[in-house]
Tab-separated table of C-alpha atoms in Angstrom:
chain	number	residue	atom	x	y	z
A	1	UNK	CA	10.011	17.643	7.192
A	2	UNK	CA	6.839	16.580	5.215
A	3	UNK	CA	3.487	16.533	6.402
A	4	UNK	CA	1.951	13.731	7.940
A	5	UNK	CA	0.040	11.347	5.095
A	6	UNK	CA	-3.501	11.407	4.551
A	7	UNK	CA	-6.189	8.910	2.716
A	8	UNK	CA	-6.606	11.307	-0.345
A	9	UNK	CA	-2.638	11.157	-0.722
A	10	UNK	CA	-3.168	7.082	-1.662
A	11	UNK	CA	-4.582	8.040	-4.674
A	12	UNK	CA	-3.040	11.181	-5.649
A	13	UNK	CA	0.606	9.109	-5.099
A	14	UNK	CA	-0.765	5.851	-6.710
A	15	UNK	CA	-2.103	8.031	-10.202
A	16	UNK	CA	1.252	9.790	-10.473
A	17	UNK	CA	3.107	6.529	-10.929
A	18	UNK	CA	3.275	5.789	-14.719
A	19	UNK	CA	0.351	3.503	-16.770
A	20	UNK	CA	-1.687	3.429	-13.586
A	21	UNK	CA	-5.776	2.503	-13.885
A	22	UNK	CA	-7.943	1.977	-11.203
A	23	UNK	CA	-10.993	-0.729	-11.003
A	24	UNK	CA	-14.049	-0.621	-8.430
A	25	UNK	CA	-14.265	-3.867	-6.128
A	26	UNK	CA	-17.650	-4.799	-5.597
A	27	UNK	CA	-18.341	-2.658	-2.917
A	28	UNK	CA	-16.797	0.163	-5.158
A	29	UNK	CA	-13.555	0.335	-3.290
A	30	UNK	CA	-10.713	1.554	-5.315
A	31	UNK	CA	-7.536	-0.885	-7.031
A	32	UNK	CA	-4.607	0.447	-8.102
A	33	UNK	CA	-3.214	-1.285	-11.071
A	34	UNK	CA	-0.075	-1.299	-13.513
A	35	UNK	CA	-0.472	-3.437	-16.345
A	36	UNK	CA	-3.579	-5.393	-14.615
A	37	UNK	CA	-1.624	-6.318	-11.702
A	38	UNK	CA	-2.998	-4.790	-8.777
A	39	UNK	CA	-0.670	-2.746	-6.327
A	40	UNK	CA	-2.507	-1.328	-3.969
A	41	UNK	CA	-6.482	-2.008	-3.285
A	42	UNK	CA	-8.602	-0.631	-0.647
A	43	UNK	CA	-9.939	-3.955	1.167
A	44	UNK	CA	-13.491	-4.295	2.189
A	45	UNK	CA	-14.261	-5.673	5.901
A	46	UNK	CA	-13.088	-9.524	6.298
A	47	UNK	CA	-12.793	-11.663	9.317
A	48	UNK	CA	-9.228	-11.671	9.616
A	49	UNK	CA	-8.422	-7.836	10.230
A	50	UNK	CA	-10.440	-7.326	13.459
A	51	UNK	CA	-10.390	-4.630	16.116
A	52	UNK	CA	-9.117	-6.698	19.384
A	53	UNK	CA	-11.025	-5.518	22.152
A	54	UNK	CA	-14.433	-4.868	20.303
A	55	UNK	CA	-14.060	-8.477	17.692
A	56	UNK	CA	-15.468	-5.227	15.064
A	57	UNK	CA	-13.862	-5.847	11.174
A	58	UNK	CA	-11.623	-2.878	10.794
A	59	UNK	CA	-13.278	-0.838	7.680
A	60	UNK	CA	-10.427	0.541	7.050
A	61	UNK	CA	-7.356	-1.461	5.599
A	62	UNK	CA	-5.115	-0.435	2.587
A	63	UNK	CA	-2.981	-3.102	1.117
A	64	UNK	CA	0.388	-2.044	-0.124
A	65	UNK	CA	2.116	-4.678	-2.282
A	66	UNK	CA	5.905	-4.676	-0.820
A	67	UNK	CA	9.181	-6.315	-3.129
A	68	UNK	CA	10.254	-8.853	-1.219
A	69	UNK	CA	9.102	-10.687	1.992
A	70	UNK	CA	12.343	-9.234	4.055
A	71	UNK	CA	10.453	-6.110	3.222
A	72	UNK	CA	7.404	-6.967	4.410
A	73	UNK	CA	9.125	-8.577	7.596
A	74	UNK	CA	10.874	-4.482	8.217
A	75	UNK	CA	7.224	-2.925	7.595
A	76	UNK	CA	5.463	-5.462	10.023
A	77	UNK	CA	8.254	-5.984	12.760
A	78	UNK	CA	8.954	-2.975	13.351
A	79	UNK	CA	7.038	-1.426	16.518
A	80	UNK	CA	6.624	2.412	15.413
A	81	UNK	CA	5.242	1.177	11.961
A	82	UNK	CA	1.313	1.007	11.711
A	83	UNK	CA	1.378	-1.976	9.021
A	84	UNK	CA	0.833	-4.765	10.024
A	85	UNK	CA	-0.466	-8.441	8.401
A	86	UNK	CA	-2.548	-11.043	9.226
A	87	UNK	CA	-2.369	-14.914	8.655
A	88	UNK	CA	-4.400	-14.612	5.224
A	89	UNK	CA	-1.752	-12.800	3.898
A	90	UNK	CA	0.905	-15.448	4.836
A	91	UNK	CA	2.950	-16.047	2.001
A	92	UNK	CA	1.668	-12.645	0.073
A	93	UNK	CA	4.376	-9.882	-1.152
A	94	UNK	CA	1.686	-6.957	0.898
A	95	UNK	CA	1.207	-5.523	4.111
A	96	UNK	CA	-1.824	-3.736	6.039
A	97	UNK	CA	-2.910	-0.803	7.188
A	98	UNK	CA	-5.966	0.561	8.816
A	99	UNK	CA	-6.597	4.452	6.747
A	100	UNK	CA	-7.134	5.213	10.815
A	101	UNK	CA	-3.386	5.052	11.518
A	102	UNK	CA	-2.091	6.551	7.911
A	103	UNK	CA	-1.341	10.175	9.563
A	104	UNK	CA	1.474	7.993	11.903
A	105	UNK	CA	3.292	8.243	8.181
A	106	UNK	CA	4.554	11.316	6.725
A	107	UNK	CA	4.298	12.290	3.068
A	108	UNK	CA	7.427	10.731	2.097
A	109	UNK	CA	7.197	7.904	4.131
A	110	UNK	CA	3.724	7.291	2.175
A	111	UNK	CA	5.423	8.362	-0.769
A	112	UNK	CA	8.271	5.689	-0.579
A	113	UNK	CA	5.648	2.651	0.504
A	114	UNK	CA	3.662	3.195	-2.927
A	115	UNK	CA	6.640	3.303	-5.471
A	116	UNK	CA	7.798	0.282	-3.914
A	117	UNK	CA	4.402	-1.270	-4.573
A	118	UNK	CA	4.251	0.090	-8.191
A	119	UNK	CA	7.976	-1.413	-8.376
A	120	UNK	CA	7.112	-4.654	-7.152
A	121	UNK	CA	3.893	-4.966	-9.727
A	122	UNK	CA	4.907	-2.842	-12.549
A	123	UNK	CA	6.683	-5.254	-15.549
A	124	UNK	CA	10.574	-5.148	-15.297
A	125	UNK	CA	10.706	-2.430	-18.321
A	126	UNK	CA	8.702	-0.067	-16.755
A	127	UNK	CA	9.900	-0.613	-13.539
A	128	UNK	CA	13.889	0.143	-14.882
A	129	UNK	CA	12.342	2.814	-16.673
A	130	UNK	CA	10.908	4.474	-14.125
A	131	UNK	CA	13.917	4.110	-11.879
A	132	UNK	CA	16.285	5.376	-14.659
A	133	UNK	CA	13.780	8.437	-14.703
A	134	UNK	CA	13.757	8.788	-10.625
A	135	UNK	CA	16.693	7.656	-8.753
A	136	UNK	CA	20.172	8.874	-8.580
């Protein structure tokens, strides 16, 4: 079994995908990119991702771009998952979650949730490339 996931494994997982770069947001938060598409970004504080009993902006939510919206649906729906969505990302291929809750994911579950995101952004060469390279 593989050990529970922990913030510094977003970045180590996210660099060992192929032709990856990362940009600073403003507040110097880190983006993931492949080929200037972002695929996972470390979100600053915003009105929409709020603590429910305290009204506090979580400071603390990863966004993981996911293939397909029945994805997203599985990631968000299902009650022992920790991502969740809110309604600004209605209608956006991502879901949520708070760096608090990452440990509720092991390694590989981690693992899994980033190639998808690199899949879903990467262009369709380097994504059949990748999976020629990786998948049985």
């Amino acid at each position: 079994m593989a050990r529970r996931a922990r913030i510094e494994d977003v970045d180590e997982l996210a660099l060992a995908m192929p032709h990856v770069t990362v940009v600073r947001g403003s507040s110097g938060n880190p983006v993931y990119q492949v080929g200037a598409k972002s695929f996972i970004f470390f979100r600053t504080p915003r009105p929409d991702a709020v603590d429910p009993d305290t009204g506090e902006r979580y400071p603390d939510v990863i966004v993981f771009w996911v293939p397909s919206e029945s994805e997203k649906r599985a990631l968000v729906q299902d009650p022992d998952s920790p991502f969740f969505t809110t309604a600004h990302f209605d209608g956006h291929l991502s879901v949520l979650l708070r760096g608090a809750h990452i440990g509720e994911l092991d390694l590989d579950e981690l693992r899994e949730v980033v190639q998808d995101a690199w899949l879903s952004r990467a262009s369709a060469t380097r994504a059949r490339r990748w999976l020629a390279e990786h998948r049985l």
